Coordinates of C-alpha atoms (C1' of nucleotides) in Angstrom, one line a residue:
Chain Q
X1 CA 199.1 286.8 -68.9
X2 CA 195.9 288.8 -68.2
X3 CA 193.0 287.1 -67.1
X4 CA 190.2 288.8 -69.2
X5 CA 186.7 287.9 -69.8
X6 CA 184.8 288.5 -73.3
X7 CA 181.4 289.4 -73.3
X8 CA 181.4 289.7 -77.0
X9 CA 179.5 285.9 -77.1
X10 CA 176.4 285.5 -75.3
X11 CA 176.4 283.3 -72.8
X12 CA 173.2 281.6 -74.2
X13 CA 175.9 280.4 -77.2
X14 CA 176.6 277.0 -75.4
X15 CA 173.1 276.5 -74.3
X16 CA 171.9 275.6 -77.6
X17 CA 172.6 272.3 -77.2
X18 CA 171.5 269.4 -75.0
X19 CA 173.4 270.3 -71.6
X20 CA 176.4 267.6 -71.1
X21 CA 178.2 267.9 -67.9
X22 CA 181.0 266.3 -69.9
X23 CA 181.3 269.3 -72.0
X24 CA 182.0 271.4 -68.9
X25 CA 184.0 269.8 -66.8
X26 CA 187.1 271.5 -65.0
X27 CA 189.6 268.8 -67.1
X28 CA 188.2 270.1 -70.4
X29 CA 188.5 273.3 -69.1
X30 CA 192.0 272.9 -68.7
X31 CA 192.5 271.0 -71.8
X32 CA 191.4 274.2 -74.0
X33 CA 192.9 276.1 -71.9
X34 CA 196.8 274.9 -72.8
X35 CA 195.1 274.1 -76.5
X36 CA 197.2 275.6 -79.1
X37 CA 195.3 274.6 -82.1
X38 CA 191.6 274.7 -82.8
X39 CA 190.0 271.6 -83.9
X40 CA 186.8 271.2 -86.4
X41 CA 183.2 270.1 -85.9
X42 CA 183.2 271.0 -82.1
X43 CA 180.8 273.3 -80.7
X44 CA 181.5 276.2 -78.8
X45 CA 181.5 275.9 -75.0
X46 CA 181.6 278.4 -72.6
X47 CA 184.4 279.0 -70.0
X48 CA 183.3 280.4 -67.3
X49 CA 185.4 282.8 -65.9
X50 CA 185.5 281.0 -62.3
X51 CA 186.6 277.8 -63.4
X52 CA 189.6 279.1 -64.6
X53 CA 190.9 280.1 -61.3
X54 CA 190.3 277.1 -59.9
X55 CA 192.6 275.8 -63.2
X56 CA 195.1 278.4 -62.8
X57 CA 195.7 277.8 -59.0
X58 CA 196.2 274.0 -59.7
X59 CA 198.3 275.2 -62.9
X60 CA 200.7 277.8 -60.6
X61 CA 201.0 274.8 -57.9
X62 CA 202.9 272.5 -60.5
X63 CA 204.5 275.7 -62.2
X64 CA 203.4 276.0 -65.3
X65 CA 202.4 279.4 -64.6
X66 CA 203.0 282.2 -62.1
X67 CA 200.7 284.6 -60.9
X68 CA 202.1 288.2 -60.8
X69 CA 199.7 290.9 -60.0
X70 CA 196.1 291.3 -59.9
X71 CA 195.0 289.5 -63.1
X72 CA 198.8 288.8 -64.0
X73 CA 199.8 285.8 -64.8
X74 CA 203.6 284.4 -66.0
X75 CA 203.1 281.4 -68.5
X76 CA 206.1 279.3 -67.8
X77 CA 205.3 276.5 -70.0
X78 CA 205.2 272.0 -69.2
X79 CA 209.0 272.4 -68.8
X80 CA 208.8 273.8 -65.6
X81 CA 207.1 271.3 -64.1
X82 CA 209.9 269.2 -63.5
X83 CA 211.7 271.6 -61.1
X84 CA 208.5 272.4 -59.3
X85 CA 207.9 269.4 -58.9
X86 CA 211.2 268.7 -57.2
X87 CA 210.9 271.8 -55.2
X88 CA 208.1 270.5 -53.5
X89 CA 209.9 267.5 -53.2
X90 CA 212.9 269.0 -51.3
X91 CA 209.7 271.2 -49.6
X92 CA 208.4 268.4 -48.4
X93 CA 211.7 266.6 -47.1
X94 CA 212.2 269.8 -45.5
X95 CA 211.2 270.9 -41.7
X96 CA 207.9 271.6 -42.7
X97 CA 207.1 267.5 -43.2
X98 CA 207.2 265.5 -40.6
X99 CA 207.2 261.7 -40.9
X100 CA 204.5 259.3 -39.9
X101 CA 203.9 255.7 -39.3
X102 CA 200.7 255.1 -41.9
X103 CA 199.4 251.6 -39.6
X104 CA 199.1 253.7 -37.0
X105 CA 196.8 256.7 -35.7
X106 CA 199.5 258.7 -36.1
X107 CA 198.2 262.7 -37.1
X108 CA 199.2 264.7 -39.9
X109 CA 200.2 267.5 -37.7
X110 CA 201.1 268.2 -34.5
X111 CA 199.1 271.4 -34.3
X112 CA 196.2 269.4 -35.2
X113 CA 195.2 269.5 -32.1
X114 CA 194.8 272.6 -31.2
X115 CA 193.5 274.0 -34.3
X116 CA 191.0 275.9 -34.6
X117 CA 189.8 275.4 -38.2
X118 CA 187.9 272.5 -38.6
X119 CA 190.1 271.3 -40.7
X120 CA 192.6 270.4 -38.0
X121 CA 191.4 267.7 -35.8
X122 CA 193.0 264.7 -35.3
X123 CA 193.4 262.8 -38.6
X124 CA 194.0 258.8 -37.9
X125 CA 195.3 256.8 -40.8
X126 CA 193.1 254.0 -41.3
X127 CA 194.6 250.8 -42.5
X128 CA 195.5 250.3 -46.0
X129 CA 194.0 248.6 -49.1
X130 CA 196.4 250.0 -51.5
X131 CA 199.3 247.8 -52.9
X132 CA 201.5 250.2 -52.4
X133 CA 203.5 251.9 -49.6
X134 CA 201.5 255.1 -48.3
X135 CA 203.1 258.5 -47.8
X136 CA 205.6 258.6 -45.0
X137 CA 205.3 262.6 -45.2
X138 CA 203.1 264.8 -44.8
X139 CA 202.7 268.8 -44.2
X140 CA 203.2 269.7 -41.1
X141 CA 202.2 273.0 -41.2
X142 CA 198.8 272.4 -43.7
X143 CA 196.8 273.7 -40.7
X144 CA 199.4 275.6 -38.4
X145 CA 198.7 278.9 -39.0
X146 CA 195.5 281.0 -37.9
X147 CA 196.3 284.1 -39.6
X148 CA 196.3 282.6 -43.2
X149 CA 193.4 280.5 -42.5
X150 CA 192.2 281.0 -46.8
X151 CA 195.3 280.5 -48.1
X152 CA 195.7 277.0 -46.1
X153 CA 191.8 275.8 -47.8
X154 CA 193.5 277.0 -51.0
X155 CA 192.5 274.9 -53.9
X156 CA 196.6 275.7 -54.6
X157 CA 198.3 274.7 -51.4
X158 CA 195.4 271.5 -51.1
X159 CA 197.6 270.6 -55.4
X160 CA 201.0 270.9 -53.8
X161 CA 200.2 268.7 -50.7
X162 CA 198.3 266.5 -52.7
X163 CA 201.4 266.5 -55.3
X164 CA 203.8 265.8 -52.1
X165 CA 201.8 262.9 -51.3
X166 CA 203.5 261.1 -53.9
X167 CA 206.7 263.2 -54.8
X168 CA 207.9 262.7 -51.4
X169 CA 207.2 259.3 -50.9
X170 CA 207.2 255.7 -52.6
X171 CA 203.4 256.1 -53.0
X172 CA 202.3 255.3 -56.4
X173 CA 198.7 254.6 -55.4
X174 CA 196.5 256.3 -53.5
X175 CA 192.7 255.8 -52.4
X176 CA 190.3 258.7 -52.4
X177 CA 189.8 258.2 -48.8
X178 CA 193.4 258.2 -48.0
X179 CA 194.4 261.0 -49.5
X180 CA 190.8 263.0 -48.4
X181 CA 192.5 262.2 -44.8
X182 CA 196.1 263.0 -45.1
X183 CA 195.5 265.9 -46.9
X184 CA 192.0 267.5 -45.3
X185 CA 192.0 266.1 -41.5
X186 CA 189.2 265.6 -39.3
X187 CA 187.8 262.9 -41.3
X188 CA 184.9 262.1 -38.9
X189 CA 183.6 265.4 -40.0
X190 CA 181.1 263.4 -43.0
X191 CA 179.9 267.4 -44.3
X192 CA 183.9 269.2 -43.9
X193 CA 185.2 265.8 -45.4
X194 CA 182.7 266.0 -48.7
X195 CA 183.4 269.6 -49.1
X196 CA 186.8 268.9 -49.2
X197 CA 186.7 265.8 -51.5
X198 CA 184.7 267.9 -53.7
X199 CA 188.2 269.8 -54.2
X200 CA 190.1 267.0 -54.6
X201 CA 188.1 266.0 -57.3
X202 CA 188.5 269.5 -58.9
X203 CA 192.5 269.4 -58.4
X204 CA 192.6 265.7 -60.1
X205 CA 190.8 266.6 -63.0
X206 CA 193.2 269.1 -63.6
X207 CA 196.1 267.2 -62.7
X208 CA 194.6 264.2 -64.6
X209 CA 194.6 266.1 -67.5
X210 CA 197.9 267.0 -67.7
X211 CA 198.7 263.6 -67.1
X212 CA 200.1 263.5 -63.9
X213 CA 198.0 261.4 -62.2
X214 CA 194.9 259.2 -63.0
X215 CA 191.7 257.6 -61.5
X216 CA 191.9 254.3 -60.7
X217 CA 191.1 251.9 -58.0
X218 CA 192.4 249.7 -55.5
X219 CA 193.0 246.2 -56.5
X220 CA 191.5 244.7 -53.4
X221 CA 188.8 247.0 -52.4
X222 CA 188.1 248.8 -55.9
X223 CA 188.0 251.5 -53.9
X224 CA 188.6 255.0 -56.4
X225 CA 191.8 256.0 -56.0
X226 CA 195.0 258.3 -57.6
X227 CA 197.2 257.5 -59.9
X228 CA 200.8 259.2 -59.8
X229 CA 202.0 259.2 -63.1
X230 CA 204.5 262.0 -62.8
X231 CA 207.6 262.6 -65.3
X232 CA 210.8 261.2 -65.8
X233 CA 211.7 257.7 -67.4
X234 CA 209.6 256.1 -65.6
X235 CA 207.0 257.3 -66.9
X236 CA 206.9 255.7 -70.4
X237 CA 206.9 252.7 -69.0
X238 CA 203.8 253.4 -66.8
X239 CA 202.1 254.7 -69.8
X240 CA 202.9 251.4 -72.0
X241 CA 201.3 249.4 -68.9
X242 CA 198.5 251.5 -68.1
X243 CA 197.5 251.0 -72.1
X244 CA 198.0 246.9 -71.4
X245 CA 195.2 247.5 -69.0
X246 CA 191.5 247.1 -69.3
X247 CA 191.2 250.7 -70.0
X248 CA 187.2 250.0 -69.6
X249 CA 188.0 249.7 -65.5
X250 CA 189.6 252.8 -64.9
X251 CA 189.2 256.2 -65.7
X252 CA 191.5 259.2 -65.8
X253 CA 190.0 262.4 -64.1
X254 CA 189.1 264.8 -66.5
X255 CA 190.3 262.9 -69.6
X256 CA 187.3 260.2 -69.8
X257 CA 184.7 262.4 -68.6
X258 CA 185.2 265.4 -71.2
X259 CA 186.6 262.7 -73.9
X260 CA 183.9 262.0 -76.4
X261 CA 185.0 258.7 -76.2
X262 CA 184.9 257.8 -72.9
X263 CA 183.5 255.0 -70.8
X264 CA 180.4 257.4 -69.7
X265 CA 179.7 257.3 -73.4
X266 CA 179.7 253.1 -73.7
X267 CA 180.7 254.0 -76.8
X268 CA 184.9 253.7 -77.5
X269 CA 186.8 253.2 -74.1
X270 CA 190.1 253.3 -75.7
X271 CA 191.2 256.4 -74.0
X272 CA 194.7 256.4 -74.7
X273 CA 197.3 258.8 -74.5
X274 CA 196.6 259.4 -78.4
X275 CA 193.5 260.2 -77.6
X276 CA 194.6 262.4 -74.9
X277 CA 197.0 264.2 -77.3
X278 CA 194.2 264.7 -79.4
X279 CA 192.2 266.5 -76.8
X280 CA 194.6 269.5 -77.1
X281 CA 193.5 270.3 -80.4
X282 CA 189.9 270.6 -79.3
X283 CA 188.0 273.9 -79.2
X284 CA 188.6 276.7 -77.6
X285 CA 185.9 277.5 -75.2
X286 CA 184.5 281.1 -75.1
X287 CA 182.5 282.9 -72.8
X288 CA 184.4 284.6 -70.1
X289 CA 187.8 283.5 -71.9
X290 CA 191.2 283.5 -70.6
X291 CA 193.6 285.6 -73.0
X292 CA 197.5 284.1 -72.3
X293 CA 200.7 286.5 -72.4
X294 CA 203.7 285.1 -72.5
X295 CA 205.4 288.0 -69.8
X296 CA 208.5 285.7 -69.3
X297 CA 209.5 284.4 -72.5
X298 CA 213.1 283.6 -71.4
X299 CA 212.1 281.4 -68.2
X300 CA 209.8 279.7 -70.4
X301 CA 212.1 279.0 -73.1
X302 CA 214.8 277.8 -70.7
X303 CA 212.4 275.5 -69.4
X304 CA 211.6 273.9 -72.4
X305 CA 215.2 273.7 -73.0
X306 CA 215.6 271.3 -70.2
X307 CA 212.3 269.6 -69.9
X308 CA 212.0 267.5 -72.9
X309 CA 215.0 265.4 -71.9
X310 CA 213.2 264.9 -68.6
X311 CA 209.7 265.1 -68.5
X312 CA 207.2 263.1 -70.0
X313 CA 204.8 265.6 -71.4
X314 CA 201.4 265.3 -71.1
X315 CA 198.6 265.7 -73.4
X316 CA 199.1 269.8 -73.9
X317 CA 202.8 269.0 -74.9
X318 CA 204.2 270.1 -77.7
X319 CA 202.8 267.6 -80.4
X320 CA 206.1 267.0 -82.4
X321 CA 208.4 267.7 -78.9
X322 CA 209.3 264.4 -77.7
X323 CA 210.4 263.6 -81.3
X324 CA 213.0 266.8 -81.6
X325 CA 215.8 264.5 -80.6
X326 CA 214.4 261.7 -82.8
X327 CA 215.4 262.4 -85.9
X328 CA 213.9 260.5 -88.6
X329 CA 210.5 260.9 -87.6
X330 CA 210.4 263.9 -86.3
X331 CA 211.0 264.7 -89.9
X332 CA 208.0 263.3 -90.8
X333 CA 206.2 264.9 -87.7
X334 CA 207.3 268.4 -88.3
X335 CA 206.7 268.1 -92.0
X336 CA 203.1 266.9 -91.1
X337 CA 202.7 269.9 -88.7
X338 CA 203.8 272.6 -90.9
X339 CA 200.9 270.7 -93.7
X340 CA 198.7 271.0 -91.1
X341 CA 199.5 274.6 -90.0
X342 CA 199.7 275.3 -93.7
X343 CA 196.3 273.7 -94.8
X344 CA 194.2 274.8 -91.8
X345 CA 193.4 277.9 -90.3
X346 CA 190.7 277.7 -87.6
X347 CA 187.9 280.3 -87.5
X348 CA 187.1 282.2 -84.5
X349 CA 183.7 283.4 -83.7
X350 CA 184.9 286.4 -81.6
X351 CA 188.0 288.9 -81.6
X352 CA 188.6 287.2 -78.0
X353 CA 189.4 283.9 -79.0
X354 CA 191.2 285.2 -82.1
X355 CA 193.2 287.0 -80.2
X356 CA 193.7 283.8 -78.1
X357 CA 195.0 281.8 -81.0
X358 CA 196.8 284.3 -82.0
X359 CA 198.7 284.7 -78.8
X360 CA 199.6 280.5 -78.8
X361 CA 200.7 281.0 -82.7
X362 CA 203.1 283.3 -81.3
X363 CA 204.2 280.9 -78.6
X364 CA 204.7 278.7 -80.5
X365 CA 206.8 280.0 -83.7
X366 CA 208.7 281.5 -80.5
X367 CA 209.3 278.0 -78.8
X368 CA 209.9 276.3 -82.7
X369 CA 212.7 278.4 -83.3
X370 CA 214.1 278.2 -79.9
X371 CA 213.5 275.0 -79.4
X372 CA 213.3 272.7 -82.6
X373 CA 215.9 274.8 -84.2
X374 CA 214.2 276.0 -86.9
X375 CA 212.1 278.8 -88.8
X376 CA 208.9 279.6 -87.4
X377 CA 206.1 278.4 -89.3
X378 CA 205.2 281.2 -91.3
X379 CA 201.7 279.6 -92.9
X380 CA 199.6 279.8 -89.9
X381 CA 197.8 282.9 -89.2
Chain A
dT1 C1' 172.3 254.8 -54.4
dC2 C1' 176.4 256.9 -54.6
dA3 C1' 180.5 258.8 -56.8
dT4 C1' 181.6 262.6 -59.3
dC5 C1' 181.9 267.5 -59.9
dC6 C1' 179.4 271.6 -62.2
dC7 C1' 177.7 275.8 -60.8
dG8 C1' 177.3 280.2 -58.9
dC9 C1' 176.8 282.7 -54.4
dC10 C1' 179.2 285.6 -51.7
dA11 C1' 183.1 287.0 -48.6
dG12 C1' 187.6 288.7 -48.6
dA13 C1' 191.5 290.7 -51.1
dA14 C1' 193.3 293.9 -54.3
dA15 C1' 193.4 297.9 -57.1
Chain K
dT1 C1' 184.1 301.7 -54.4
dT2 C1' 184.8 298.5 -57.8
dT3 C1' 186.7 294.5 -59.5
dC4 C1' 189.1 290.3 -58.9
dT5 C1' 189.8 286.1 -56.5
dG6 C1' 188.5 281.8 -54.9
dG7 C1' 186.2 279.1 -50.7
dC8 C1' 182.4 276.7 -50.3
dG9 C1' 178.4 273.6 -50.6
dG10 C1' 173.9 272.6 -53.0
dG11 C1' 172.4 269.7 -56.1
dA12 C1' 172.6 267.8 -60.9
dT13 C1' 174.5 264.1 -63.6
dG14 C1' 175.9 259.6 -64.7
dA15 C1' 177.4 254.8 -63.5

DNA sequence: TCATCCCGCCAGAAA
DNA sequence: TTTCTGGCGGGATGA
């Protein structure tokens, strides 16, 4: 999976248009970036070749992808999120956690102290506004070591603490503030504190958009807070109550702000998890483009094996996955996806993004074979 | 006004 | 030396 950019469309091509933050934010970024199928009537938009990192460290953190090399990258595919998410889970029950009483000033770590970085002061847990229980865990060793002071401010190891926040405890709700201080420290630090919330932000947006988590706030305080969504049964359930909720008061990172029909917009708030399906057949942005290689078809493939009876996917899935082991209308579906694969065939405006789409039809006659059980879809092209 | 987060500079790592 | 990677924070956007 080579990270390459494309200087074959000007970078001028996404300026034609009224700029819209909404158009460029990271959760879009990410959403195209797991897109397998191109949509009509949507502009281009440029990726710019930085933002993808940023998505590819969060993406690596929850394993959907595995950097090799310089510019190497293993795609691992949704179905290999449930086991990294329960590594991190057994990572964070592990020595490198320690427990915590959340009422009181308890710090993360015990190095705090003594750290350096000014990341690692003392980090007092405030009181709680959240309706939930807080994290009993948290890293020990976030700010421990000296030597790989960049790797600890990674935007990856900042996903995976984040991530353990709620994996490795009952925590289903979590303020912005609460999770800026478990996760960053020395929270009396106003200018460290909004460099580091800036990150968060960046990590939920991804993380929102592959539904793992969403914005919301506190019920007392209506204070912003996260979400944990996660996989597993569970999760259905969650999604069927977060629709029975005044989708107009809270907002999923990511997913509202790059969704046309977002609250922003005051046009429709129904921003549902159809809605959030449909975001993965949206445009493919080009500028400095991310070209994806399958390198490890047979980890990828065994994860998808196990994942679907597992993990809830989110809005990158598989369209027609969940349905594979329901059978009457996942005739229906797969009949509608081959019409669809059959009746449209996207047009690129560059050999980069063809080559793109080309890569994810390959992917994906791969996985529908392995997976579904059946021919590949020969129509698309 | 403030929450949100895009943008790109630039330092460090890797080839 | 060149290219890749990504930390970082200024400041724009939108509620």
């Amino acid at each position: 999976m080579p990270l390459s950019s494309s200087s074959s469309l000007p970078d001028s091509s996404s300026r034609h248009h009224t700029y819209s933050r909404k158009q460029k934010s990271l959760g879009v970024l990410c959403s195209n970036f797991l897109t397998l199928y191109n949509k009509d009537g949507v502009d281009l938009i440029g990726v710019e070749r930085r933002r993808i990192y940023d998505i590819v460290n969060v993406l690596e953190s929850v394993g959907v992808l595995t950097r090799r090399a310089k510019n190497r990258y293993t795609w691992k595919g949704f179905g290999a999120i449930p086991k990294a998410l329960q590594d991190l889970k057994q990572e964070g029950f592990s020595s490198n956690f320690k427990t915590f009483d959340a009422n009181s000033n308890a710090k993360i770590s015990d190095e705090d102290d003594d750290d350096e970085d000014d990341d690692g002061s003392s980090n007092p847990i405030t009181g709680s506004q959240t309706e939930t229980s807080k994290p009993t865990c948290v890293l020990k060793s976030y700010t421990s070591s000296k030597i790989d002071n960049r790797r600890e401010k990674s935007l990856g190891l900042l996903t995976q603490n984040f991530v353990k926040l709620f994996v490795c405890s009952n925590t289903e709700l979590l303020s912005l503030d609460e999770a800026a201080k478990l996760l960053l420290g020395n929270a009396h630090n106003t200018s460290i504190m909004r460099t580091k919330v800036r990150r968060l932000y960046d990590i939920a947006n991804v993380l929102s958009s592959m539904n793992l988590i969403e914005k919301t706030h506190t019920i007392d305080t209506r204070k912003p807070a996260f979400r944990w969504l996660g996989y597993g049964e569970n999760s259905e359930k969650r999604a069927a109550a977060a629709l029975a909720l005044d989708e107009s008061r809270k907002r999923a990172f990511g997913t509202d702000v790059t969704n046309m029909c977002s609250k922003r917009n005051k046009g429709d708030q129904i921003c549902n998890d159809a809605n959030r399906c449909m975001k993965m057949q949206r445009q493919i942005k080009v500028e400095n483009m991310v070209t994806v290689a399958v390198a490890d078809r047979s980890s990828c493939l065994e994860d998808s094996k196990q994942g679907p009876k597992s993990y809830q996917f989110g809005p990158f899935a598989p369209v027609n996955l969940a349905n594979i082991s329901n059978s009457e209308n996942n005739v229906k579906r797969v009949h509608d996806w081959e019409s669809l694969a059959s009746t449209y065939r996207p047009q690129y405006h560059n050999q980069a993004l063809s080559d793109l789409f080309s890569h994810y039809k390959e992917a994906w006659k791969s996985w529908y074979t392995e997976v579904a059980g059946k021919k590949p879809i020969q129509q698309i092209s």
